[in-house]
């Protein structure tokens, strides 16, 4: 395995998917893991790009067939990460980024303790509520569920390695890019992937 695994989590409405999209548009060699969900498609979402939108029956069949790295029921719908996509991307890419809820992050941590865990916070609860309302994609009920769930998600913040507060999208994108790149440059990761150190072995160089 050569690539690094990044797990991005945080309350719904904190801006995770926008930040990930922006960061990956500006970096080479990273891939985003498109999740499976039973949630209804929102206006503007593209099947296969934002999610693979599947029926509950298909989801359960895939779950039985062990096709998921992790799965969770989040805000009343099912979501899951494709096992084969992540395993393949870890062989082929520098980094694979997942956008999952905190249950998903915890599940992945038991399997990939060395992955990088990143939590995105909104500036305040008021701000979170405003963003969810402004997005215009959720019903009143769904907004309420998401705000209630945010509390328990934030209570798990300690399992994460990096915490970003999304005050402003460009600044937060830069911060996320820094985290993705910093992990790549860590001595133990750098050595394996980016450079043939044998060039500099004594007796080889000159
Ligand atoms: P949304 O419905 O707003 O797109 O996503 C709701 C929540 O589901 C978000 O917190 C998102 O991170 C989470 N989510 C998306 N994909 C997955 C997944 O594959 N697994 C898990 N556990 N959570 C996911």
Coordinates of C-alpha atoms and ligand atoms in Angstrom, one line a residue:
X1 CA 0.0 0.0 0.0
X2 CA 1.5 3.4 -1.0
X3 CA -1.3 6.0 -0.6
X4 CA -2.4 7.7 2.5
X5 CA -5.9 7.6 3.9
X6 CA -7.6 10.8 5.0
X7 CA -10.9 10.8 6.9
X8 CA -12.8 14.1 7.0
X9 CA -15.7 14.4 9.4
X10 CA -17.8 17.1 11.1
X11 CA -21.4 18.2 11.5
X12 CA -23.6 18.5 8.4
X13 CA -23.5 22.0 7.1
X14 CA -19.9 22.7 8.3
X15 CA -18.7 22.7 4.7
X16 CA -16.9 19.4 4.4
X17 CA -17.8 18.5 0.9
X18 CA -17.0 22.0 -0.5
X19 CA -13.7 22.1 1.3
X20 CA -12.8 18.7 0.0
X21 CA -13.8 19.5 -3.5
X22 CA -11.8 22.8 -3.5
X23 CA -8.8 21.2 -2.0
X24 CA -8.7 18.2 -4.4
X25 CA -9.2 20.5 -7.4
X26 CA -5.9 22.1 -6.5
X27 CA -3.9 19.1 -5.7
X28 CA -2.6 16.3 -7.9
X29 CA -2.7 12.6 -7.1
X30 CA -5.5 12.5 -4.6
X31 CA -8.8 10.8 -5.1
X32 CA -12.2 11.3 -3.4
X33 CA -14.1 8.2 -2.4
X34 CA -17.7 8.6 -3.6
X35 CA -20.0 7.0 -1.0
X36 CA -23.2 5.0 -1.5
X37 CA -26.4 6.4 0.0
X38 CA -30.1 5.6 0.3
X39 CA -30.8 9.3 0.7
X40 CA -32.8 11.0 -2.1
X41 CA -30.8 12.9 -4.6
X42 CA -30.8 16.7 -4.1
X43 CA -31.2 19.1 -6.9
X44 CA -27.9 19.5 -8.7
X45 CA -26.4 16.4 -7.3
X46 CA -24.9 13.9 -9.8
X47 CA -25.1 10.2 -9.4
X48 CA -21.6 8.7 -9.3
X49 CA -20.0 12.1 -8.6
X50 CA -21.6 13.3 -5.3
X51 CA -22.9 9.9 -4.3
X52 CA -24.0 6.6 -5.7
X53 CA -27.7 6.8 -5.0
X54 CA -29.1 3.3 -4.4
X55 CA -32.3 1.8 -3.1
X56 CA -32.4 0.4 0.4
X57 CA -32.6 -3.1 -1.1
X58 CA -29.4 -2.6 -3.1
X59 CA -27.7 -1.0 -0.1
X60 CA -28.5 -4.0 2.1
X61 CA -27.4 -6.5 -0.6
X62 CA -24.1 -4.7 -0.9
X63 CA -23.7 -4.7 2.9
X64 CA -24.4 -8.4 3.0
X65 CA -21.8 -9.0 0.3
X66 CA -19.3 -7.2 2.4
X67 CA -18.7 -4.5 -0.2
X68 CA -18.4 -1.7 2.3
X69 CA -15.4 -0.6 4.3
X70 CA -17.9 0.9 6.8
X71 CA -21.5 1.9 6.8
X72 CA -23.7 4.0 9.1
X73 CA -27.2 5.3 9.5
X74 CA -26.8 9.1 9.5
X75 CA -29.7 11.6 10.0
X76 CA -32.1 8.8 9.1
X77 CA -30.5 7.6 5.9
X78 CA -27.8 4.9 5.1
X79 CA -24.4 5.8 3.9
X80 CA -21.3 3.6 3.1
X81 CA -17.8 3.7 1.8
X82 CA -16.8 1.3 -1.0
X83 CA -14.2 -1.1 0.2
X84 CA -12.8 -2.0 -3.3
X85 CA -12.5 1.7 -4.3
X86 CA -10.5 2.6 -1.2
X87 CA -8.3 -0.4 -1.4
X88 CA -7.6 0.2 -5.1
X89 CA -7.0 3.9 -4.7
X90 CA -4.6 3.3 -1.8
X91 CA -2.5 1.3 -4.3
X92 CA -2.8 3.8 -7.1
X93 CA -2.9 7.3 -5.6
X94 CA -1.0 9.5 -3.2
X95 CA -4.0 9.9 -1.0
X96 CA -7.7 8.9 -0.7
X97 CA -10.1 11.3 1.0
X98 CA -13.3 10.1 2.7
X99 CA -16.2 12.3 3.8
X100 CA -17.9 10.4 6.6
X101 CA -19.9 11.0 9.8
X102 CA -18.2 10.4 13.2
X103 CA -19.5 6.8 13.4
X104 CA -17.8 6.1 10.1
X105 CA -14.6 7.8 11.3
X106 CA -14.6 5.6 14.4
X107 CA -15.2 2.4 12.4
X108 CA -12.4 3.3 10.0
X109 CA -10.1 4.1 12.9
X110 CA -10.3 0.5 14.3
X111 CA -9.1 -0.7 10.9
X112 CA -6.8 2.1 9.8
X113 CA -5.4 3.6 13.0
X114 CA -2.7 5.4 11.0
X115 CA -5.0 7.2 8.7
X116 CA -5.3 11.0 9.2
X117 CA -8.5 12.1 10.9
X118 CA -9.7 15.7 10.2
X119 CA -12.7 17.4 11.9
X120 CA -14.3 20.4 10.3
X121 CA -16.1 22.8 12.7
X122 CA -18.6 25.5 11.9
X123 CA -17.8 28.9 13.6
X124 CA -20.9 28.6 15.8
X125 CA -24.2 26.7 16.2
X126 CA -26.0 29.8 14.9
X127 CA -23.8 29.8 11.9
X128 CA -24.4 26.1 11.3
X129 CA -28.1 26.6 11.4
X130 CA -27.9 29.5 9.0
X131 CA -25.8 27.5 6.6
X132 CA -28.2 24.5 6.6
X133 CA -31.2 26.9 6.0
X134 CA -29.4 28.8 3.3
X135 CA -28.4 25.6 1.5
X136 CA -32.1 25.1 0.8
X137 CA -31.6 21.3 0.5
X138 CA -33.2 20.2 3.8
X139 CA -36.7 20.2 5.2
X140 CA -37.3 21.8 8.6
X141 CA -37.2 18.3 10.2
X142 CA -34.0 17.4 8.5
X143 CA -32.4 20.6 9.7
X144 CA -33.5 19.9 13.2
X145 CA -32.1 16.3 13.1
X146 CA -28.8 17.6 11.7
X147 CA -28.5 20.3 14.4
X148 CA -29.2 17.8 17.1
X149 CA -26.8 15.3 15.7
X150 CA -24.1 18.0 15.5
X151 CA -23.9 18.0 19.3
X152 CA -23.0 14.4 19.7
X153 CA -20.6 14.5 16.7
X154 CA -18.7 17.4 18.2
X155 CA -18.5 15.5 21.5
X156 CA -16.2 12.9 19.7
X157 CA -13.7 15.5 18.5
X158 CA -10.9 14.0 20.5
X159 CA -10.4 11.1 18.2
X160 CA -9.3 13.5 15.4
X161 CA -5.8 14.6 14.6
X162 CA -6.6 17.9 13.0
X163 CA -9.4 20.4 13.7
X164 CA -10.3 23.1 11.2
X165 CA -12.8 25.9 11.8
X166 CA -14.5 26.9 8.6
X167 CA -14.7 30.7 9.2
X168 CA -14.1 31.4 5.6
X169 CA -14.1 29.0 2.7
X170 CA -10.8 30.0 0.9
X171 CA -8.9 30.1 4.2
X172 CA -10.3 26.8 5.3
X173 CA -9.5 25.2 1.9
X174 CA -5.9 26.3 2.3
X175 CA -5.8 24.8 5.7
X176 CA -7.2 21.5 4.5
X177 CA -4.7 21.4 1.6
X178 CA -1.9 22.0 4.2
X179 CA -3.0 19.1 6.2
X180 CA -3.2 16.8 3.2
X181 CA 0.2 17.8 2.0
X182 CA 1.9 17.9 5.4
X183 CA 1.0 14.2 6.0
X184 CA 2.6 13.3 2.6
X185 CA 5.8 15.1 3.7
X186 CA 6.2 13.3 7.0
X187 CA 9.5 11.4 7.0
X188 CA 8.0 8.0 7.2
X189 CA 5.6 8.6 4.4
X190 CA 8.0 10.5 2.2
X191 CA 10.7 7.9 2.2
X192 CA 8.5 5.1 0.9
X193 CA 6.9 6.9 -2.0
X194 CA 8.5 10.0 -3.5
X195 CA 12.2 9.4 -3.8
X196 CA 14.7 6.7 -4.5
X197 CA 17.0 7.1 -1.5
X198 CA 19.3 4.4 -2.8
X199 CA 20.7 7.1 -5.1
X200 CA 22.3 8.6 -2.1
X201 CA 23.7 5.5 -0.6
X202 CA 27.4 5.7 0.0
X203 CA 29.3 4.5 -3.0
X204 CA 26.5 4.9 -5.4
X205 CA 26.6 8.7 -5.7
X206 CA 30.2 9.3 -6.8
Ligands
LIG1 P1 -25.4 14.6 3.4 O1 -26.7 13.9 3.4 O2 -25.5 16.0 3.9 O3 -24.7 14.5 2.0 O4 -24.5 13.8 4.4 C1 -24.9 13.5 5.7 C2 -23.7 13.0 6.5 O5 -23.4 11.7 6.0 C3 -22.5 13.8 6.4 O6 -22.0 14.0 7.8 C4 -21.5 13.0 5.7 O7 -20.2 13.1 6.2 C5 -22.0 11.6 6.0 N1 -21.5 10.6 5.0 C6 -21.4 10.7 3.7 N2 -20.9 9.6 3.2 C7 -20.7 8.7 4.2 C8 -20.2 7.4 4.2 O8 -19.8 6.8 3.3 N3 -20.2 6.8 5.5 C9 -20.6 7.5 6.6 N4 -20.4 6.8 7.8 N5 -21.0 8.7 6.6 C10 -21.1 9.4 5.4

